[in-house]
CSV table of C-alpha atoms in Angstrom, one decimal:
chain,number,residue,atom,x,y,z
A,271,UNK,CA,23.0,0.3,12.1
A,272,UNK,CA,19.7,-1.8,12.1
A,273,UNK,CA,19.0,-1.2,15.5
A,274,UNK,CA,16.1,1.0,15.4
A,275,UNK,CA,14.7,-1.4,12.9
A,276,UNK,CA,14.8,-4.6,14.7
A,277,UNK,CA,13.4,-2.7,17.5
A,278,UNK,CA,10.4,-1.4,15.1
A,279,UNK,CA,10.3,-5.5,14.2
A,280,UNK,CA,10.4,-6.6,17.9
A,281,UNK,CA,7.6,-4.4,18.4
A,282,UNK,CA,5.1,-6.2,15.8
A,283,UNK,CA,4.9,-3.7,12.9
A,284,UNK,CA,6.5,-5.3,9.4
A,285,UNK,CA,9.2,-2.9,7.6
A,286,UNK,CA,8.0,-3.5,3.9
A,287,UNK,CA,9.6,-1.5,1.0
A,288,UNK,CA,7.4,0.7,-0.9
A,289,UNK,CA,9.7,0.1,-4.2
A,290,UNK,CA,10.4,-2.5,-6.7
A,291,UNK,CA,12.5,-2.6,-10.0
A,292,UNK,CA,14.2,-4.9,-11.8
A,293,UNK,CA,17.5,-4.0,-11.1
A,294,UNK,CA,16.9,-4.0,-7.4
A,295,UNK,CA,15.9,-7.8,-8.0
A,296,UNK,CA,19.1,-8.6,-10.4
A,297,UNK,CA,21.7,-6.6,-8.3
A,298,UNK,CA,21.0,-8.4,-4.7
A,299,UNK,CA,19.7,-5.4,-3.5
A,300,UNK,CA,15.9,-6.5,-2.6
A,301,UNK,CA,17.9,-9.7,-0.8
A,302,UNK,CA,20.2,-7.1,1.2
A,303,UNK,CA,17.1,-5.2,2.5
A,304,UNK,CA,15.9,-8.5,3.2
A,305,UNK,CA,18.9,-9.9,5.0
A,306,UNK,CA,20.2,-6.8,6.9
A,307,UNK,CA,17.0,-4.3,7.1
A,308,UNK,CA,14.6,-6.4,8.3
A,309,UNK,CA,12.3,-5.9,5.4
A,310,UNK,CA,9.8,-8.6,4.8
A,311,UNK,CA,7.4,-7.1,2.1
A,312,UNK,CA,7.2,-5.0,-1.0
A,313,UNK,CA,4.9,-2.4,-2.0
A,314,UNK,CA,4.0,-1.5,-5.6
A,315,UNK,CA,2.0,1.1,-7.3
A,316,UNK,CA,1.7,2.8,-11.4
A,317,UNK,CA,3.9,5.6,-10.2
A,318,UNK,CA,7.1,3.2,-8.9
A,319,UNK,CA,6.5,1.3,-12.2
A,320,UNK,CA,6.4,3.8,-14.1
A,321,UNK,CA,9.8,5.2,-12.7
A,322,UNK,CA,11.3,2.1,-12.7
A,323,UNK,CA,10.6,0.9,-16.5
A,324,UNK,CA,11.1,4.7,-17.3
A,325,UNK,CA,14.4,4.4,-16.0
A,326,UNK,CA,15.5,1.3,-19.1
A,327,UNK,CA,18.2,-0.3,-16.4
A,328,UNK,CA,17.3,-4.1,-17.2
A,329,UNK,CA,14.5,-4.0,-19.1
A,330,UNK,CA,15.5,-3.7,-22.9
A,331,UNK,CA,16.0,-7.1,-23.9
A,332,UNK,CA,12.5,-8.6,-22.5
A,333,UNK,CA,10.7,-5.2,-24.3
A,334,UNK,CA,12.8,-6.2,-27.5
A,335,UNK,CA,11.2,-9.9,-27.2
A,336,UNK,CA,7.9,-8.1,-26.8
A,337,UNK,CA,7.8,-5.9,-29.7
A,338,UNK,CA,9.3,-8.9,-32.0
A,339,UNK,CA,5.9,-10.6,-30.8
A,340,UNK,CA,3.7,-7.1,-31.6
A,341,UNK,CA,2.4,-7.3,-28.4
A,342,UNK,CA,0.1,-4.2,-27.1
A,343,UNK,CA,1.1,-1.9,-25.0
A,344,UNK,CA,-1.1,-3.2,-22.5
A,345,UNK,CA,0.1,-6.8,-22.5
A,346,UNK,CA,3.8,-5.7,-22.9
A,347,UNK,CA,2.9,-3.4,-19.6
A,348,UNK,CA,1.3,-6.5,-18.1
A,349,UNK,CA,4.5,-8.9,-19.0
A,350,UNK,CA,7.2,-6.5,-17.6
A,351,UNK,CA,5.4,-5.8,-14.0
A,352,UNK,CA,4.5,-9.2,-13.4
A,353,UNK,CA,8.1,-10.8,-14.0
A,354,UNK,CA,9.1,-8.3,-11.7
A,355,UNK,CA,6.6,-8.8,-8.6
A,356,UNK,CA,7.2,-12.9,-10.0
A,357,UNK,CA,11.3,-12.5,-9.3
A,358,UNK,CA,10.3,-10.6,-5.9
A,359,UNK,CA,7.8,-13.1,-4.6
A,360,UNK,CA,10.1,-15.6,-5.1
A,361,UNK,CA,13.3,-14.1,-3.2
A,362,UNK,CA,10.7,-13.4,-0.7
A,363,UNK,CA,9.1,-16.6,-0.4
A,364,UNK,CA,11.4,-17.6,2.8
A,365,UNK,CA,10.4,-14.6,4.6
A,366,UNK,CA,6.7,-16.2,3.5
A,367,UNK,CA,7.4,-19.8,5.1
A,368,UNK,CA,8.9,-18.6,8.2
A,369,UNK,CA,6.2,-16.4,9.1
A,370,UNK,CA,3.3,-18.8,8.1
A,371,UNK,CA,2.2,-16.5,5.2
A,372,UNK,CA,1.8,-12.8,7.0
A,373,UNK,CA,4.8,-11.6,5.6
A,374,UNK,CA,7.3,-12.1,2.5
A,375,UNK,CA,4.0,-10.5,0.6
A,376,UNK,CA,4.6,-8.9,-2.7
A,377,UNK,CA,1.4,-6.3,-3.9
A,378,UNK,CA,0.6,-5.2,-7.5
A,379,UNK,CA,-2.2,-3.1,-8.6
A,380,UNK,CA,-4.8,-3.3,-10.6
A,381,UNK,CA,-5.0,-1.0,-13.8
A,382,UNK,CA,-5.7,2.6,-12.1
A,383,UNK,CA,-8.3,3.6,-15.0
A,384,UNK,CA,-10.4,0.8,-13.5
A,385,UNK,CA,-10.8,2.1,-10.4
A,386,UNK,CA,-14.5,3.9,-10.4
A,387,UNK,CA,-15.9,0.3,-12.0
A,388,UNK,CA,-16.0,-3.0,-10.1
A,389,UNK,CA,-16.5,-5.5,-12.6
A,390,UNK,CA,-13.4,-5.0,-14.8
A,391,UNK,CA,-11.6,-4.3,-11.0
A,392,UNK,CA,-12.5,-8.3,-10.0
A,393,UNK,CA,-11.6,-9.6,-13.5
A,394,UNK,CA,-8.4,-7.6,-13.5
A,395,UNK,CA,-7.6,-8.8,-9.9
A,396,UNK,CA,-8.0,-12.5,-11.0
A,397,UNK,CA,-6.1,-12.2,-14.2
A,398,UNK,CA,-3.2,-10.7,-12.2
A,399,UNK,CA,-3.1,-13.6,-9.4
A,400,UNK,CA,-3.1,-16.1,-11.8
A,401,UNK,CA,-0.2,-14.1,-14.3
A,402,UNK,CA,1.6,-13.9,-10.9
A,403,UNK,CA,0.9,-17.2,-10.0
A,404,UNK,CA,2.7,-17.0,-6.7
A,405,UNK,CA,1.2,-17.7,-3.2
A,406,UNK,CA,2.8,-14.8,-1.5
A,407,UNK,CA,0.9,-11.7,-3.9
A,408,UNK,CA,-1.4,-9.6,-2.7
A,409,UNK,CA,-3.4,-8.0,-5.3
A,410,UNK,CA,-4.2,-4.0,-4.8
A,411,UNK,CA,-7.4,-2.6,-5.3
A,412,UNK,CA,-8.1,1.2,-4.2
A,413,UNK,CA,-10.6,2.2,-1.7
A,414,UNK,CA,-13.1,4.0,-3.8
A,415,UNK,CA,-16.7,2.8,-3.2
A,416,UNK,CA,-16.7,1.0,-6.9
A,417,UNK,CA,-13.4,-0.6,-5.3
A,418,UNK,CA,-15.9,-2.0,-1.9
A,419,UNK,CA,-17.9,-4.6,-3.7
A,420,UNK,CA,-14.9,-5.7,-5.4
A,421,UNK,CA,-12.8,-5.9,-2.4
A,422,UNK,CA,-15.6,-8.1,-1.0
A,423,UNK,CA,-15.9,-10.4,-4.3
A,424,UNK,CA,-11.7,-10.7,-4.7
A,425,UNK,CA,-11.5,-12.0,-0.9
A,426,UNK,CA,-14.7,-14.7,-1.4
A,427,UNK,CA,-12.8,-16.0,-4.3
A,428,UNK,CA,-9.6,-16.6,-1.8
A,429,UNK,CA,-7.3,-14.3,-3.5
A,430,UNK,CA,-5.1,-12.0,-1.1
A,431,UNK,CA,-5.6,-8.3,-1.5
A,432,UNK,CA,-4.1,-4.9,0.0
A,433,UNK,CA,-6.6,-2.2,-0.5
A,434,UNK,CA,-5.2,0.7,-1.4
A,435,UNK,CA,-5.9,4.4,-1.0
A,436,UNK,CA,-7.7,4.7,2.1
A,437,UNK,CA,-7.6,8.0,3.7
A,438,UNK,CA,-11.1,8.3,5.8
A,439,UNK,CA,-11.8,6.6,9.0
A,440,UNK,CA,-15.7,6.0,7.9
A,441,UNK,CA,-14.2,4.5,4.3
A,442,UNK,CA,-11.6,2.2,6.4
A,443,UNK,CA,-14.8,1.0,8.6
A,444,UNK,CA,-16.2,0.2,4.7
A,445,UNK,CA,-13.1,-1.5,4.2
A,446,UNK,CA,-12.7,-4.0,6.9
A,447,UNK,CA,-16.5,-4.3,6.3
A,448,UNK,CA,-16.0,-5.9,2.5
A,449,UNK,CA,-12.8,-8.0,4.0
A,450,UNK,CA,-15.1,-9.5,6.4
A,451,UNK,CA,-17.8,-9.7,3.9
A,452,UNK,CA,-15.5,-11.8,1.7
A,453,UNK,CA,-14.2,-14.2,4.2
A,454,UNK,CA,-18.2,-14.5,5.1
A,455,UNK,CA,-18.0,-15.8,1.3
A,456,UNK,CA,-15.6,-17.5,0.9
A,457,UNK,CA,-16.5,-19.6,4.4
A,458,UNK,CA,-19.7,-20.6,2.2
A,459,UNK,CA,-17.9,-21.4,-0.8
A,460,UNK,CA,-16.1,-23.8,1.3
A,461,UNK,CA,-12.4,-22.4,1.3
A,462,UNK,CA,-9.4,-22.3,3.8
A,463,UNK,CA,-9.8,-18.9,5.4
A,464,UNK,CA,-6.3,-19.6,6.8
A,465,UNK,CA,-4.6,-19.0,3.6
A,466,UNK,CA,-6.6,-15.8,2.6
A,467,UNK,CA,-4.4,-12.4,3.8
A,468,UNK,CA,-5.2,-8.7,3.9
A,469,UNK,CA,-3.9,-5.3,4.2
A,470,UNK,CA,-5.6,-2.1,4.8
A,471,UNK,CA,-3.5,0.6,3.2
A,472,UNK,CA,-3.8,3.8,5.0
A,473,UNK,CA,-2.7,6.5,3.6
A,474,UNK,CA,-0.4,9.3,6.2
A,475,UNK,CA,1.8,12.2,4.9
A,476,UNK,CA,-0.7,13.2,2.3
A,477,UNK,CA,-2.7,13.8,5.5
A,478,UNK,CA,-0.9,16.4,6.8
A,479,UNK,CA,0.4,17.8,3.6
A,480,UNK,CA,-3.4,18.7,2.6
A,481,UNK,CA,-4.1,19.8,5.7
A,482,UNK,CA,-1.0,21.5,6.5
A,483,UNK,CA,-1.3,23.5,3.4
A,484,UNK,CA,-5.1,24.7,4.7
A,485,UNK,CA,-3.8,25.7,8.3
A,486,UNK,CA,-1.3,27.7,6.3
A,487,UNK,CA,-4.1,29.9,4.3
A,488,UNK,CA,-5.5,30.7,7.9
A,489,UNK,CA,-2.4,31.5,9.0
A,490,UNK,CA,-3.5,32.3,12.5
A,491,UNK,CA,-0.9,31.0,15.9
A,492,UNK,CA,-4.0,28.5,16.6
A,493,UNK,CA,-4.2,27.2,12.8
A,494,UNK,CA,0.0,27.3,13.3
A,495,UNK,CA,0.3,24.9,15.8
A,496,UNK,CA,-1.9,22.6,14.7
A,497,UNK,CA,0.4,21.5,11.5
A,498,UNK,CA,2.0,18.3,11.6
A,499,UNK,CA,-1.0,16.5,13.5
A,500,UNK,CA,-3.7,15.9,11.6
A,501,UNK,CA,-1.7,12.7,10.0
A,502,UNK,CA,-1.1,10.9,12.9
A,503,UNK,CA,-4.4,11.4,14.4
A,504,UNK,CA,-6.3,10.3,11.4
A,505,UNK,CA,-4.0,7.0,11.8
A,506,UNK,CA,-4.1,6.4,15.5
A,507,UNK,CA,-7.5,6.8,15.1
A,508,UNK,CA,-7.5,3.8,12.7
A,509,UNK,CA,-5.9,1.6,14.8
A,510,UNK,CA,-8.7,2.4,17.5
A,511,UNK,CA,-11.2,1.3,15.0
A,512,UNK,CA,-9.1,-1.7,13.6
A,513,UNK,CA,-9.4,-3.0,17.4
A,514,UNK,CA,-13.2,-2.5,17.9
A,515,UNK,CA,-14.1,-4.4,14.4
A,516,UNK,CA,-11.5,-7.0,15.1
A,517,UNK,CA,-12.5,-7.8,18.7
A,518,UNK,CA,-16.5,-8.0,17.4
A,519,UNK,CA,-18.5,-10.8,17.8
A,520,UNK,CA,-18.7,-11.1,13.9
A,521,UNK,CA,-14.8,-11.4,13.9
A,522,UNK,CA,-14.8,-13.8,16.4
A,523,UNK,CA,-17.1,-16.5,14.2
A,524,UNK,CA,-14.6,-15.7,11.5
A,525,UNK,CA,-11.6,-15.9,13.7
A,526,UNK,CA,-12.9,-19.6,14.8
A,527,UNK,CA,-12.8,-20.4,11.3
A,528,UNK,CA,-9.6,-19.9,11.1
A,529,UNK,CA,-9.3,-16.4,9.2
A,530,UNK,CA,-6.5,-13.3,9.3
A,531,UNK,CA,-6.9,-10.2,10.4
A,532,UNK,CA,-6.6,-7.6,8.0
A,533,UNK,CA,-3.4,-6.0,9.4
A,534,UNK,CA,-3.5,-1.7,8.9
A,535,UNK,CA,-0.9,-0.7,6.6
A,536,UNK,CA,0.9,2.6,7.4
A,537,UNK,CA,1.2,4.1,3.4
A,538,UNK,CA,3.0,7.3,2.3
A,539,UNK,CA,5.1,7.6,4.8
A,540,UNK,CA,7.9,9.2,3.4
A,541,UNK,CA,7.8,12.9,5.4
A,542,UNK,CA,6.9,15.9,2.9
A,543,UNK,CA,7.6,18.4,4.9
A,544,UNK,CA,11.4,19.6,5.8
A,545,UNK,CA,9.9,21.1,8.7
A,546,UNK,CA,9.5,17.7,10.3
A,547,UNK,CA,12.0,14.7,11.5
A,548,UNK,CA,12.0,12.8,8.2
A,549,UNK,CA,10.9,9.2,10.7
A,550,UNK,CA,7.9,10.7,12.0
A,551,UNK,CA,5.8,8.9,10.6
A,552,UNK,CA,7.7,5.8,12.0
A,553,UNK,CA,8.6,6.1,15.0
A,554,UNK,CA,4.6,8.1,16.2
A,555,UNK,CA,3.2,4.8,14.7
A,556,UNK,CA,4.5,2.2,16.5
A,557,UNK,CA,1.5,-0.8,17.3
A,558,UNK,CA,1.5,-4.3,17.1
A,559,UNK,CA,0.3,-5.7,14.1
A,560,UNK,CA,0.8,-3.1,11.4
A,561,UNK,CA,2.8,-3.0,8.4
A,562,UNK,CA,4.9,0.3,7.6
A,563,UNK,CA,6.0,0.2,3.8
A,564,UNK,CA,8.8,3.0,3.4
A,565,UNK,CA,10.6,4.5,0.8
A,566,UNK,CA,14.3,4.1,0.6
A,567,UNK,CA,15.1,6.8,2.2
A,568,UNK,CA,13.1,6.1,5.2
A,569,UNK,CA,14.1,3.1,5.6
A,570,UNK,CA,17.7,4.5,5.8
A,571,UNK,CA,16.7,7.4,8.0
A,572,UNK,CA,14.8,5.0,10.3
A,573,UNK,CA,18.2,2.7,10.6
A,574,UNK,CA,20.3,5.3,11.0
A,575,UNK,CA,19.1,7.7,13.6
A,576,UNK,CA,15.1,6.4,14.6
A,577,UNK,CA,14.2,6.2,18.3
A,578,UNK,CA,11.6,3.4,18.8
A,579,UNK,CA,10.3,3.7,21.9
A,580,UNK,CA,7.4,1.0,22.4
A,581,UNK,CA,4.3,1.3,21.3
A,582,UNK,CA,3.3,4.8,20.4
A,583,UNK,CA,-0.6,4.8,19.1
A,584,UNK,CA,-2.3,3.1,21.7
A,585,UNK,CA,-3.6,5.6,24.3
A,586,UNK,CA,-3.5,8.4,22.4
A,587,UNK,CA,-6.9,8.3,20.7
A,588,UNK,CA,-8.4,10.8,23.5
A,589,UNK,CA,-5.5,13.1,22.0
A,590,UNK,CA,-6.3,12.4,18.3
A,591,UNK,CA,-9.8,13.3,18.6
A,592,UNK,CA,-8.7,16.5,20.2
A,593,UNK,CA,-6.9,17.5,17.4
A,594,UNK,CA,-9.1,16.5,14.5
A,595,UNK,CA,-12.1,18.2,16.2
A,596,UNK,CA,-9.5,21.1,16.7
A,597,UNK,CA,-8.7,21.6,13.4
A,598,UNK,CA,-12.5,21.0,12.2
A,599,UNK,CA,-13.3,24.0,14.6
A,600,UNK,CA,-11.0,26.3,12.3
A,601,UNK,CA,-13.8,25.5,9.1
A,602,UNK,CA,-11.6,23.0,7.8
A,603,UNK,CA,-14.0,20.4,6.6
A,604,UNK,CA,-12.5,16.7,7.2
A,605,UNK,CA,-14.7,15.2,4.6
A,606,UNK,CA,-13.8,17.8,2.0
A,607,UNK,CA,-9.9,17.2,2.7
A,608,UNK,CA,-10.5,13.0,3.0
A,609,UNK,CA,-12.2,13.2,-0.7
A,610,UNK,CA,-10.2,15.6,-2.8
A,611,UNK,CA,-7.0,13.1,-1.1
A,612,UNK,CA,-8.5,10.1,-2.7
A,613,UNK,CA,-9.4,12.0,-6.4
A,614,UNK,CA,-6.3,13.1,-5.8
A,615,UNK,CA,-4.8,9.5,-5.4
A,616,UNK,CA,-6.9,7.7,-8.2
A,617,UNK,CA,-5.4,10.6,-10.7
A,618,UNK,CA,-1.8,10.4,-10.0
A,619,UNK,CA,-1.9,6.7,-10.1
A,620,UNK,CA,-3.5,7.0,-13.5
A,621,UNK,CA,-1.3,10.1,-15.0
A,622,UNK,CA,1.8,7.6,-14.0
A,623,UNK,CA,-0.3,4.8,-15.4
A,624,UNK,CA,-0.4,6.7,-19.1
A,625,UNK,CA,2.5,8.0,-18.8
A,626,UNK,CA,3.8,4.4,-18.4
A,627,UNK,CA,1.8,3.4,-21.5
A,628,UNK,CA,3.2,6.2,-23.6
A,629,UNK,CA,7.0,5.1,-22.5
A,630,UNK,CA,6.5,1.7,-23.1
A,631,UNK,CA,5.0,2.4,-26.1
A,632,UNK,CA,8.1,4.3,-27.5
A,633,UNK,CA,10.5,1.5,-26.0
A,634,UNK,CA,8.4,-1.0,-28.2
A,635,UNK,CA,8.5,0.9,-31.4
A,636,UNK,CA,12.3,2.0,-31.2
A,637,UNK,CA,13.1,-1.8,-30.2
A,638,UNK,CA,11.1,-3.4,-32.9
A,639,UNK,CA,13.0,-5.6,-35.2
A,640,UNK,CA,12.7,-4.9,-38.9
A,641,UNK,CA,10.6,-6.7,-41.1
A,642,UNK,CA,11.6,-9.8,-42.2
């Protein structure tokens, strides 16, 4: 059954699930995953909490301590998502030990609303580490160019982050830019760069899916067969530029030092589109050193009929520019499609975000104890 995914392991990319809820914690289901789907990491985001917590299934009792206190919504919010990634950090924390830190990671983001202002990002990223308070956390802070500078400060101050939302090859150049910028910091300030670990979250299906949906409108046999490849180039792509900054000469001081790489982070890569094999975005993104965090389902899929074949990304970047260049040639604007995907992004993660607070906010009241 797990074939496909120890071969996917074997080859260097980390299976991490992109899902986390309480009653995957208290049923033994994360430690299943763990055990028998070689999955080493979880993925969080506003829109999995906000399903999750929507959901009720293990939650009532600590929301019922919570209103007694008259907490806000935002602490009560704050207190319910950390226990969780708290619980899954620490059923991951083996995974963590063997692998010397890289792995056994558990991310949660930063409120969503603060994600066009950098000073509130930092000073929500610390208060979450330390709420956390576990070693194995990465804290997520989106890729918008408020988000840079704050990427940069997080890193200096030694706390573990996976940047979220990247969907541009020039912003992911930005990115790896403020992660070495940070280390550069936190080298001054003295710290073990050892113990300081990044991911670069790049975003896939939403790729193709905005994309897709323009080749469509053209309609043309050209625009046609051009669906279904704008995704993986824009990824492979990545990787081409994740080996240029991490074999620079500014890497190398760093590497001396004893720092990470920030390892690229296949996100969203749950396929959209029926029209495609539902691991595509598995199995075409094979490399060493990347992290893939699925959904459930394909995680299953990928277990129960993927075909790894080796590594899948590397020598293909000749191709990749071939097809983004074709598809530019048919007036589809690549900067236009990379920014209304990350507006796009920062919005959904904050409707789920409010939609979260107005939830929570009903659970509180209907759960708080009468006076006296």
């Amino acid at each position: 059954m797990t074939d496909a995914l120890k071969r996917l392991s074997d080859e260097g990319v980390a299976i991490w699930l992109d899902d986390l809820s309480r009653k995957r914690i208290t049923s033994g289901n994360l430690a299943e995953l763990i055990d028998q789907q070689h999955v080493v990491g979880v993925t969080t985001n506003p829109s999995i909490f906000q399903k999750a917590i929507s959901s009720g299934d293990g939650y009532e009792q600590q929301v019922a301590d919570l209103a007694a206190r008259k907490v806000t919504v935002e602490e009560a919010i704050r207190m319910i998502t950390t226990a969780d990634v708290r619980d899954a950090a620490d059923i991951l924390r083996p995974v963590f030990d063997a692998t010397g830190g890289q792995d056994g990671r558990v991310s949660i983001e930063v409120d969503p609303r603060l994600a066009h202002h950098t000073t509130p990002t930092i000073a929500e990223a610390k208060q979450l580490a330390w709420l956390v308070d576990r070693p194995n956390t990465l804290i997520k802070i989106p890729a918008t160019k408020a988000g840079l500078p704050a990427i940069t400060e997080v890193i200096g101050l030694g706390i573990s982050v996976n940047v979220t939302l990247i969907f541009s090859l020039e912003r992911y150049r930005e990115v790896m830019d403020a992660y070495l910028a940070g280390l550069e910091k936190a080298k001054a300030a003295g710290l073990d760069l050892s113990l300081i670990r990044s991911v670069a979250s790049f975003f896939v299906s939403r790729v193709d899916t905005e994309i897709d949906k323009r080749l469509e409108k053209i309609g043309t046999d050209e625009a046609k067969a051009l669906k279904g490849k704008a995704a993986l180039a824009n990824a492979r792509l990545a990787y081409q530029a994740y080996e240029e900054v991490f074999s620079s000469e500014r890497w190398a001081a760093l590497d001396k030092a004893g720092a990470n790489k920030q390892r690229p982070l296949w996100a969203s890569t749950g396929v959209k589109d029926p029209a495609f094999k539902d691991t595509l975005y598995v199995e075409d993104l094979v490399a060493p050193g990347t992290v893939n965090t699925m959904p459930e389902a394909t995680l299953e899929a990928t277990a129960d009929h993927g075909s790894i074949t080796g590594d899948t990304v590397r020598g293909t970047y000749d191709a990749a520019q071939a097809d983004l260049a074709a598809i530019g040639k048919l007036g589809i604007s690549y900067d236009d499609v990379v920014q209304v995907l990350e507006d796009e992004g920062v919005e959904k993660f904050e409707a789920s975000w409010n939609d979260l607070l107005k939830s929570t906010e009903a659970e509180l009241k209907r759960l708080a104890p009468s006076e006296g």
